[in-house]
Coordinates of C-alpha atoms and ligand atoms in Angstrom, one line a residue:
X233 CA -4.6 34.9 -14.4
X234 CA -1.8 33.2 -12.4
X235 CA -1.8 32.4 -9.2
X236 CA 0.7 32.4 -6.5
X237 CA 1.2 30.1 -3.7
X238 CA 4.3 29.0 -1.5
X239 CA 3.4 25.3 -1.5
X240 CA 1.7 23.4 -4.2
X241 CA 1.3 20.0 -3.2
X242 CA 0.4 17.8 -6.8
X243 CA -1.8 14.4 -5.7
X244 CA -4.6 14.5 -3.1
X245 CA -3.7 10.8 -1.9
X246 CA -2.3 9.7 1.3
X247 CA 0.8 12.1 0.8
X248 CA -0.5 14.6 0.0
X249 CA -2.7 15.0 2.8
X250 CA -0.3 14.3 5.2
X251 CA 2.5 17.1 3.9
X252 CA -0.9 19.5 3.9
X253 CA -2.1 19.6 7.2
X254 CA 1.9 19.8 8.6
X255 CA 2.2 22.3 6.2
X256 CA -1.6 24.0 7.3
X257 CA 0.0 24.8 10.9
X258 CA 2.8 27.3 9.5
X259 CA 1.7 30.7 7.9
X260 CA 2.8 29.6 4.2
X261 CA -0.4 29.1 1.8
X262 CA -0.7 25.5 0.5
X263 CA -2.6 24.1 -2.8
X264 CA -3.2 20.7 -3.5
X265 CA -4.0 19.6 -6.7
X266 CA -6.3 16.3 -7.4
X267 CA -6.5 15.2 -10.8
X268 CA -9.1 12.8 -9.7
X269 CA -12.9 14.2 -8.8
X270 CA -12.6 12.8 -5.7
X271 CA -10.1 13.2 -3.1
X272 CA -8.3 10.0 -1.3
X273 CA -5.9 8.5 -4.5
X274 CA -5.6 4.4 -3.7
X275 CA -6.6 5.2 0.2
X276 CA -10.2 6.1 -0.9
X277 CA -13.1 3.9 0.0
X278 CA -16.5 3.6 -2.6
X279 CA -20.3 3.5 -1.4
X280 CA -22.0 0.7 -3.2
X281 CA -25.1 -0.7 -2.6
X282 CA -24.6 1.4 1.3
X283 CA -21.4 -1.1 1.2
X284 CA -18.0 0.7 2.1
X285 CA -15.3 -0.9 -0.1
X286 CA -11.9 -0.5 -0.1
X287 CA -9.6 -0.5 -3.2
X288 CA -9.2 -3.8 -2.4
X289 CA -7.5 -5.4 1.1
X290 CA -6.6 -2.9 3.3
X291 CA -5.0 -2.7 6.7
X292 CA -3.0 -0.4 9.1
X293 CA -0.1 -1.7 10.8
X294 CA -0.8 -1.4 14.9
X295 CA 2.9 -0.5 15.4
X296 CA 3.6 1.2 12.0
X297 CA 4.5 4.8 11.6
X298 CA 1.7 6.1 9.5
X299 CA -0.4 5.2 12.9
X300 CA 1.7 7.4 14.8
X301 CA 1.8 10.3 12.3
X302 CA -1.9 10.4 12.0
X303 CA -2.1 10.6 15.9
X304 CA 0.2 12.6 15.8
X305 CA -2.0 14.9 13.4
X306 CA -5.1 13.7 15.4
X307 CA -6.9 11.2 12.8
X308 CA -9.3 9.4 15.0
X309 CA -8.7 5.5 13.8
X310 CA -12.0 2.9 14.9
X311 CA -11.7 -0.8 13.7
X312 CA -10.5 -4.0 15.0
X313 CA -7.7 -6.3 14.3
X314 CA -8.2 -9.8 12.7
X315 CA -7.8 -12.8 14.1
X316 CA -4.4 -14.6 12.8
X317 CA -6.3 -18.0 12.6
X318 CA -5.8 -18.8 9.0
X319 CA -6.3 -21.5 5.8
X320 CA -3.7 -22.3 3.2
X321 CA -4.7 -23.8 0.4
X322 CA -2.7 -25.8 -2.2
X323 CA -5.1 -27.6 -5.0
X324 CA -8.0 -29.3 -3.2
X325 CA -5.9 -29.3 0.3
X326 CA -6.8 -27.4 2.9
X327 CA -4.3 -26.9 5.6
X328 CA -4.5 -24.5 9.0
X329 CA -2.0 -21.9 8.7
X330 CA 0.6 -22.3 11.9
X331 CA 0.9 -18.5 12.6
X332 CA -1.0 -19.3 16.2
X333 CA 0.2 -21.4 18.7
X334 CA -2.7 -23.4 18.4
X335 CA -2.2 -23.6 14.9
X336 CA 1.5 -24.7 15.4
X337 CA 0.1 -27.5 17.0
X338 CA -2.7 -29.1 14.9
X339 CA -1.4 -27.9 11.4
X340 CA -1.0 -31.4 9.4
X341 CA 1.0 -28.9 6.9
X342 CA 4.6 -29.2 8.9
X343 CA 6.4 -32.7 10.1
X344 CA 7.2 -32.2 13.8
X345 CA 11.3 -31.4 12.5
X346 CA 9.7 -28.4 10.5
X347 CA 7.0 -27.5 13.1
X348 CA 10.1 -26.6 15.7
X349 CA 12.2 -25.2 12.6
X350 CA 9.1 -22.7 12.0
X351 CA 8.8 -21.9 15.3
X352 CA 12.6 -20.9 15.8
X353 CA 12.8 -18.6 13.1
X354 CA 9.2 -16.7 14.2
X355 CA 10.6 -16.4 17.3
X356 CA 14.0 -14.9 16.1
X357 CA 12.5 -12.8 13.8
X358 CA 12.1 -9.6 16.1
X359 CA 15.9 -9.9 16.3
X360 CA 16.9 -9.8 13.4
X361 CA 19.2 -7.0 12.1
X362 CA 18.0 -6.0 9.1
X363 CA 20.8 -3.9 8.4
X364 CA 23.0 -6.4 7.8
X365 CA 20.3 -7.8 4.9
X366 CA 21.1 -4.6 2.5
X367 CA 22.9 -6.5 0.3
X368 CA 20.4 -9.8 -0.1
X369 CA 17.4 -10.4 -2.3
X370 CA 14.2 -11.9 0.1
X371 CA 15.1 -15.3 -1.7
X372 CA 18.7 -15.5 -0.5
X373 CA 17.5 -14.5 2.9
X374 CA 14.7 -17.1 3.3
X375 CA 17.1 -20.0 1.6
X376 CA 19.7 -18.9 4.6
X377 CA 17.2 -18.6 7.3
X378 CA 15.1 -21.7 6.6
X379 CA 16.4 -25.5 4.9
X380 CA 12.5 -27.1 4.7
X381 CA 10.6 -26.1 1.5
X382 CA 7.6 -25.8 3.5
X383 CA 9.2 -23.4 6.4
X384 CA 10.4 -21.3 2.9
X385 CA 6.9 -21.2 1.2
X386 CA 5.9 -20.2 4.6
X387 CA 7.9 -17.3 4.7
X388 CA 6.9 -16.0 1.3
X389 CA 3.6 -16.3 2.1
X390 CA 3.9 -14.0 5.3
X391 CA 6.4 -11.8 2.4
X392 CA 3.3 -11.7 0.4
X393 CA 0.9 -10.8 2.6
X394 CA 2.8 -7.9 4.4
X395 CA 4.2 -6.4 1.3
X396 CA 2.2 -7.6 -1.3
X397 CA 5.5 -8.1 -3.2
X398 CA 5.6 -11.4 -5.5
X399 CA 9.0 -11.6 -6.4
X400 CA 11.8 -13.1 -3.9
X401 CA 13.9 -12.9 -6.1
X402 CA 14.2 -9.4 -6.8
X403 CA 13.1 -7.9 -3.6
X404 CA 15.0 -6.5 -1.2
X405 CA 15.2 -8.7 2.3
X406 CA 16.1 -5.5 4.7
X407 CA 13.4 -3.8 3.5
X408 CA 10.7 -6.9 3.1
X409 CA 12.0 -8.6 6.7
X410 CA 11.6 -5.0 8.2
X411 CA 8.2 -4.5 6.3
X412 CA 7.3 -7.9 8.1
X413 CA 8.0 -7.0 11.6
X414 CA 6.1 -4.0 11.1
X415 CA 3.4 -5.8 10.5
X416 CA 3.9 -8.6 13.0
X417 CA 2.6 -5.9 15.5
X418 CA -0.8 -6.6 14.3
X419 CA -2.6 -4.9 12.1
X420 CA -6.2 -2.8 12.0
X421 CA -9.2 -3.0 10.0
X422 CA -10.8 0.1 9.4
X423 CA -14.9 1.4 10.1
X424 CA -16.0 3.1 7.1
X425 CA -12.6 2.1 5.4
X426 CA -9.8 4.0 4.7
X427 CA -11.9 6.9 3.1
X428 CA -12.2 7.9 7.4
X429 CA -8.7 9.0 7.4
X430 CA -8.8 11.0 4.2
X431 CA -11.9 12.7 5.2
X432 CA -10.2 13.5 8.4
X433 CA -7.1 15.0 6.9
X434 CA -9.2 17.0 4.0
X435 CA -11.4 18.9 7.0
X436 CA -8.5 19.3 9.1
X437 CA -6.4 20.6 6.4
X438 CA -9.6 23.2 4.4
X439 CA -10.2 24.6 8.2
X440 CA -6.5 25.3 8.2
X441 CA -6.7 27.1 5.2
X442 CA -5.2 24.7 2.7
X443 CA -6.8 25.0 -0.8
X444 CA -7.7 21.7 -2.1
X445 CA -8.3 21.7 -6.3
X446 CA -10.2 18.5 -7.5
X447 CA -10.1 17.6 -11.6
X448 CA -7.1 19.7 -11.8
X449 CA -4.5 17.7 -13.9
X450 CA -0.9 18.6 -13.7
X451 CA 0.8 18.7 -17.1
X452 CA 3.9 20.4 -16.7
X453 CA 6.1 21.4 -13.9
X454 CA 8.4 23.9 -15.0
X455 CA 11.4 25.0 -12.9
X456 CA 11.6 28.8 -13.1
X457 CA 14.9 31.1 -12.0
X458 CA 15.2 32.1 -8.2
X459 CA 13.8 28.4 -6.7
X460 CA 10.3 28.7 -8.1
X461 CA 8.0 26.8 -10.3
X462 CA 5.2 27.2 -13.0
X463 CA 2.6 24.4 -13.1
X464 CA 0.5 23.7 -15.9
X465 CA -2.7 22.1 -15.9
X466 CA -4.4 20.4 -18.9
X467 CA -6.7 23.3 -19.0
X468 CA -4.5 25.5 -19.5
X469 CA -4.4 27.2 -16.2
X470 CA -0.8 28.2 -15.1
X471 CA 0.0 28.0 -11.2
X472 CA 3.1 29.7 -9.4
X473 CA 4.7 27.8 -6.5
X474 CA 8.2 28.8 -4.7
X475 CA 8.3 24.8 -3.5
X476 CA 6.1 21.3 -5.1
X477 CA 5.7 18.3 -3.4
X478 CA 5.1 15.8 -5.9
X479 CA 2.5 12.7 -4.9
X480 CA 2.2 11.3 -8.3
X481 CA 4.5 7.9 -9.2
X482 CA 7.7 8.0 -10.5
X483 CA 7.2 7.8 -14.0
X484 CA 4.3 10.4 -13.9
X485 CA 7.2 12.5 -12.1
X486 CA 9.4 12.4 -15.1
X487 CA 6.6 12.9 -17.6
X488 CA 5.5 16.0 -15.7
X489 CA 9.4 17.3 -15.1
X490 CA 9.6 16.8 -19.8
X491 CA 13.1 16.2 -21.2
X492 CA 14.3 19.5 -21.1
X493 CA 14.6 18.4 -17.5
X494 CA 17.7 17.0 -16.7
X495 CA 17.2 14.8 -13.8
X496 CA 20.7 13.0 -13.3
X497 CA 18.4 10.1 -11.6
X498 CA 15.1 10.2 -14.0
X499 CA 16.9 7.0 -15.4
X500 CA 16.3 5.5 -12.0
X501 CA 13.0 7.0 -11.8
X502 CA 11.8 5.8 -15.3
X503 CA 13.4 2.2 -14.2
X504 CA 11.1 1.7 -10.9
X505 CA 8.8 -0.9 -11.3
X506 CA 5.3 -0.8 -9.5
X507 CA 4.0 -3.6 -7.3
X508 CA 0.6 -4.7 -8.8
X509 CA -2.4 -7.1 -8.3
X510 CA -6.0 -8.1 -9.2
X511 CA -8.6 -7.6 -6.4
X512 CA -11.9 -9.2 -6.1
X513 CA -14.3 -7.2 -3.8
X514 CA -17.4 -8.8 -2.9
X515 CA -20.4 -7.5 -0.6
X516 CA -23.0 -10.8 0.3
X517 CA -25.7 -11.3 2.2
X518 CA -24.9 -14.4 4.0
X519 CA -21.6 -16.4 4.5
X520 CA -21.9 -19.8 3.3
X521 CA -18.9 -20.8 5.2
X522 CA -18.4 -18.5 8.9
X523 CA -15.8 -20.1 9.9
X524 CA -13.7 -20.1 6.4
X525 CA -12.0 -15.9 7.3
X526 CA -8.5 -15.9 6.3
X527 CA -7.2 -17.8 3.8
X528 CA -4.1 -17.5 1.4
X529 CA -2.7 -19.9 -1.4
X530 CA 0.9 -21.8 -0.5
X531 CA 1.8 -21.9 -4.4
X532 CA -1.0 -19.7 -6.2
X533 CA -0.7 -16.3 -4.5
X534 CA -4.2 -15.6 -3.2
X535 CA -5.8 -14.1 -0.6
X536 CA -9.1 -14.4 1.2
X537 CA -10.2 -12.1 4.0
X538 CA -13.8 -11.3 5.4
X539 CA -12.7 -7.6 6.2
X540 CA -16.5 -6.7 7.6
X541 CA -15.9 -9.5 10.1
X542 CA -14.0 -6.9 12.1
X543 CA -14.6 -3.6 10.4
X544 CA -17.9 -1.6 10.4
X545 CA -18.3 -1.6 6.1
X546 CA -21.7 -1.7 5.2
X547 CA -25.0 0.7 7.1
X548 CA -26.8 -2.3 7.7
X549 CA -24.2 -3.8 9.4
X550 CA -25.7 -7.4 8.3
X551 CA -24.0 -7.6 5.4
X552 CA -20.5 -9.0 4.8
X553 CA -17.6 -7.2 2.7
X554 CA -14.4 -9.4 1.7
X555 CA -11.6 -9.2 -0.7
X556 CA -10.2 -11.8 -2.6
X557 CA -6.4 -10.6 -4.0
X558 CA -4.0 -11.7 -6.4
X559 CA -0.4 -10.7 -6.0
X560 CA 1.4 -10.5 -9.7
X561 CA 4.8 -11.2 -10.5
X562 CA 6.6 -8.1 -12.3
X563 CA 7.4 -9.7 -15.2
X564 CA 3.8 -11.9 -15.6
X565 CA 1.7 -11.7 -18.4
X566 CA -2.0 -10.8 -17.3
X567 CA -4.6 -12.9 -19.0
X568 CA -7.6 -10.6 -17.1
X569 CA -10.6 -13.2 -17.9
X570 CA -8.2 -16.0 -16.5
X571 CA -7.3 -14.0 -13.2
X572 CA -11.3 -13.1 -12.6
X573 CA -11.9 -16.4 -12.7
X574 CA -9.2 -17.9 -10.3
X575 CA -10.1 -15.3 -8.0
X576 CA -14.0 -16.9 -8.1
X577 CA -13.2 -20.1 -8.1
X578 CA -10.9 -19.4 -5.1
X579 CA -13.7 -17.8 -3.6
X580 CA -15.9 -20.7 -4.6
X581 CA -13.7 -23.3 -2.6
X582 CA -13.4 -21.0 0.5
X583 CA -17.1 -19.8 0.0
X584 CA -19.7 -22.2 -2.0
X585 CA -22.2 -20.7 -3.5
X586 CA -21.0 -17.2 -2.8
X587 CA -23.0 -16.4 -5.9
X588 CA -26.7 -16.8 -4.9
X589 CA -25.6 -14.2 -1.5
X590 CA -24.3 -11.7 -4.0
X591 CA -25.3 -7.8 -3.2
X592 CA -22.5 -6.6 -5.4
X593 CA -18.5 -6.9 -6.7
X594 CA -16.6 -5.4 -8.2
X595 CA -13.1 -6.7 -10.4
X596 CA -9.9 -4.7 -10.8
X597 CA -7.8 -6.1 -13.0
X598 CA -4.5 -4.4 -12.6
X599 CA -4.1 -2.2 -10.2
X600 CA -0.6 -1.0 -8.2
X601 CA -0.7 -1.2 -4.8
X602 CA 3.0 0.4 -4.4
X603 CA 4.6 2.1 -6.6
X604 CA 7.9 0.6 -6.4
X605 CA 9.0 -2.5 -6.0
X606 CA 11.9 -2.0 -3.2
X607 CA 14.9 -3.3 -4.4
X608 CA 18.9 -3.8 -3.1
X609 CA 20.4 -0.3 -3.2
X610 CA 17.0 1.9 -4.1
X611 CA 17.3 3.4 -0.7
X612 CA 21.0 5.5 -1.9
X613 CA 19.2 6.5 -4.8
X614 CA 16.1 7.9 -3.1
X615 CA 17.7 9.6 -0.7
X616 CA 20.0 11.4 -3.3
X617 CA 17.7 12.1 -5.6
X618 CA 15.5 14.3 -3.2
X619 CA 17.6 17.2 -3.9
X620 CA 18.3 17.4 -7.4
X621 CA 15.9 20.2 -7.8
X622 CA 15.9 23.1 -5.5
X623 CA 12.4 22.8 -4.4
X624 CA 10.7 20.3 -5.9
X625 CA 10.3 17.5 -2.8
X626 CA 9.1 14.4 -3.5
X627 CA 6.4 11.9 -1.4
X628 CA 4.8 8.7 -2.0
X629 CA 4.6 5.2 -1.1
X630 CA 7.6 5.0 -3.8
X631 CA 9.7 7.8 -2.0
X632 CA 10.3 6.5 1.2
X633 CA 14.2 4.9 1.0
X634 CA 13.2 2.5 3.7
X635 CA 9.3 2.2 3.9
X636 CA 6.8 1.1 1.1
X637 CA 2.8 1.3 1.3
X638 CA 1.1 3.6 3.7
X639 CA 4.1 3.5 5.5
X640 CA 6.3 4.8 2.9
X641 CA 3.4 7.5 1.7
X642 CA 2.6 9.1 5.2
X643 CA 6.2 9.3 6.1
X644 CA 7.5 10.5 3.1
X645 CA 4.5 13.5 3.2
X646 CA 5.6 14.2 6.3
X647 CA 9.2 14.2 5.5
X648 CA 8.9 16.4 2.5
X649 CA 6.7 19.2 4.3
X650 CA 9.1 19.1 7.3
X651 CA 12.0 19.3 5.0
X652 CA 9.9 23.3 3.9
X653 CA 9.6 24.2 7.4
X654 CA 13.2 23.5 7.9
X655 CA 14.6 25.7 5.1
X656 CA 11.9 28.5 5.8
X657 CA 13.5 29.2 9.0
X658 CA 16.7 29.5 7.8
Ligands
FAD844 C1 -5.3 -3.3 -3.6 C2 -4.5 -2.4 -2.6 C3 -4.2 -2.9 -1.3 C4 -3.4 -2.2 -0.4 N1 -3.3 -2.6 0.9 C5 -2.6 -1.9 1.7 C6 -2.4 -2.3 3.1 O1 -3.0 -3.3 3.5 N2 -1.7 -1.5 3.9 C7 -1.0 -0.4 3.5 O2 -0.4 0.2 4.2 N3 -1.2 0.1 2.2 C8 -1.9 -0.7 1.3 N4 -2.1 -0.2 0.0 C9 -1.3 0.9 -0.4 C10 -1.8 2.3 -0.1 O3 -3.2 2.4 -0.5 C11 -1.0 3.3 -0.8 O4 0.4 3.0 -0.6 C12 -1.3 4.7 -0.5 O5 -2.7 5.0 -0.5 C13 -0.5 5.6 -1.5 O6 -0.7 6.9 -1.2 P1 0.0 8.0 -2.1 O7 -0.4 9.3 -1.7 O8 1.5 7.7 -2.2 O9 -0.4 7.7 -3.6 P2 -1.9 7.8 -4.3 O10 -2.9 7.4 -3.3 O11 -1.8 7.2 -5.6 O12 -2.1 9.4 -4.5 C14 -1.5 10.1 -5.5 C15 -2.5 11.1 -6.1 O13 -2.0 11.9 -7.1 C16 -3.0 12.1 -8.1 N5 -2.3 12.5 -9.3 C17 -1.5 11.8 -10.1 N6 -1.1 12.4 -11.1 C18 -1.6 13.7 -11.0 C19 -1.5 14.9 -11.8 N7 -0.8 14.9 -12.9 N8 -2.1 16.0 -11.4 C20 -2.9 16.0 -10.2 N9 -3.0 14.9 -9.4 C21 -2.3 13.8 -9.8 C22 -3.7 10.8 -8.2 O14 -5.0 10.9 -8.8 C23 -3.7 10.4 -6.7 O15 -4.9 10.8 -6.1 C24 -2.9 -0.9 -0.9 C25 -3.1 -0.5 -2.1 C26 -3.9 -1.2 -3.0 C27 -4.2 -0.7 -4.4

């Protein structure tokens, strides 16, 4: 039998959620589709060992527009921000990070020249109008804003961090500089992880009425005469919607649309490149080091965070959850056994003997923390390519012309189901 519905939403991530429960206060009837068995795509948090961990480091920007949208939509957020004090590491050296004032100060990492160079461009940095960076990579940028080599690495480490994006070269600045003030505001760790805000949106939007479909895999989306669409799922079950917002990446997209689409931007589409990393999540009984928090490499680009230190994960609330994060380069090669063990080893020399505290971790490889890598001119692109097909919207953290992460995936679902609304009352 086939069913009918005015919305299907394909991808019970982040996006998805967000387009359902603006679409949940109109009268239309909304499916999502989840081809997962759980709900919550990258923004879903695991139980192990009564440990809550994230798929890997995760944090939400205090001034960011995916806080505003989920107050907007009532999403409760508890958690606490970290503390900025921070290590860098490069080889055996340990140096404190100058993102405090203090910091500034006592960091043995900048001459005094480069200690007031740092400081001038932090504190021009809100001013900055990233308009006028549309046309420059993050390299060109940082070259222009900064002469000493250490004020530079210091800006792509703060690149890295905010956008997990490892490739100045190729990156766009507007979009990474603006990424960065975003996340200048300060940014939250969550209770419970980020599995509190899907759990939040999935009640909000069932109560409404919206029908959520777990293990259902989209295979086809087939455009039909008269603005409507036949879905096909891998079980054979055909669905009937008048509009789809599609969650899924970009390549998935154009997989699910088949050739006999004819996309005039599914070469753009099939070009996007995902962002991607290794995490290392760890649960231990005991810190060996307290005071060793926050820590990032200056050449090798790691990352160290005790999330738990501010964040209720674990039910015992003894126990300490981190992350340890490798941000890859586009065009690396991935040795796997080589990146688990720099991650240790990392962990070793911010944390010795982590081993003997062990509860659990857990090690994932490759995984894509955004599904595009922004580059100079994506955001014409996007925005054209949103209307190709009557009715088929698109939402992501790869959709959003100007955002990327949560950002970029909350806005964009809330784009996309406001964009409905719109032509409904017309
Ligand atoms: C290691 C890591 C760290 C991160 N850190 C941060 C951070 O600090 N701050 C931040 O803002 N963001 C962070 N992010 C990014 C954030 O998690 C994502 O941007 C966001 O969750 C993406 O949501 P989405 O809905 O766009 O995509 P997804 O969460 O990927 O949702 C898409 C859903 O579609 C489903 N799907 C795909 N194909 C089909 C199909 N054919 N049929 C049915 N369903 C399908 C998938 O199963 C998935 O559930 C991080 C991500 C990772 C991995």
């Amino acid at each position: 039998m086939t069913r009918k519905w005015d919305i299907v939403i394909v991808g019970g991530g982040l996006a998805g959620y967000i387009a359902a429960n603006y679409l949940a206060k109109t009268n239309l009837s909304v499916l999502l589709l989840e081809k997962g068995r759980n709900v919550g795509g990258r923004a879903r948090t695991n139980k192990i060992n009564h440990q809550y961990f994230n798929l890997g480091p995760h944090a939400l920007y205090k001034k960011g527009k995916a806080k505003s949208i989920l107050g907007e939509l009532g999403v409760k957020l508890n958690g606490k921000s970290p503390k900025l004090a921070c290590s860098l590491i490069e080889d055996n050296m340990v140096y404190t990070a100058p993102f405090t004032p203090s910091g500034l100060l006592s960091t043995s990492l900048l001459n005094w020249q480069e200690r007031i160079e740092w400081a001038a461009v932090l504190m021009k940095f809100n001013w900055i109008d990233t308009e006028s960076l549309a046309e420059q990579t993050f390299q060109q940028w940082v070259e222009q804003a900064a002469k000493s080599k250490n004020v530079q690495s210091l800006l792509y480490i703060l690149g890295r961090l905010a956008t997990y994006c490892h490739a100045p070269e190729k990156v766009s600045a507007k979009l990474m500089v603006s990424h960065l003030k975003t996340v200048m505001g300060g940014v939250l760790y969550l209770d419970g992880g980020w599995q509190t805000i899907i759990d939040q949106l999935h009640n909000n939007a069932v109560i409404s009425g919206v029908q959520v479909q777990s293990s259902a895999v989209v295979k086809q989306i087939a455009p039909l005469e008269h603005e409507h669409f036949k879905l096909i799922l891998t079980n054979g079950e055909e669905i009937h919607g008048k509009y789809i917002i599609c969650t899924t990446g970009p390549q998935e997209l154009n997989a699910l649309l088949g050739e006999n689409v004819n996309l005039p931007y599914n070469s753009f589409l099939s070009q996007i490149t995902p962002v991607k990393g290794a995490t290392l999540d760890v649960a231990l009984t005991h810190l060996p080091n307290p005071k060793q928090l926050f820590a990032m490499g200056i050449t090798n680009p790691l990352y160290f965070s005790v999330h738990s230190n501010y964040a209720r994960l674990s039910d015992d609330e003894k126990s300490f959850v981190l992350h340890v994060f490798k941000y890859n380069h586009p065009d690396e090669h991935i040795d796997e056994e080589k990146v688990k063990n720099d991650l240790e080893q990392f962990l070793e020399k911010l944390q010795p003997r982590w081993r003997k505290y062990e509860i659990t971790s857990r090690f994932i490889p490759q995984i894509t923390v955004n599904q595009r890598l922004p580059q100079i001119g994506d955001e014409q692109k996007l925005h054209r390519s949103k209307t190709d097909i009557p009715g088929l919207y698109i939402a992501g953290d790869w959709a959003s012309p100007d955002s990327i992460l949560s950002e970029g995936a909350v806005s964009s679902g809330k784009q996309a189901a406001e964009e409905i609304i719109q032509r409904e009352k017309r």
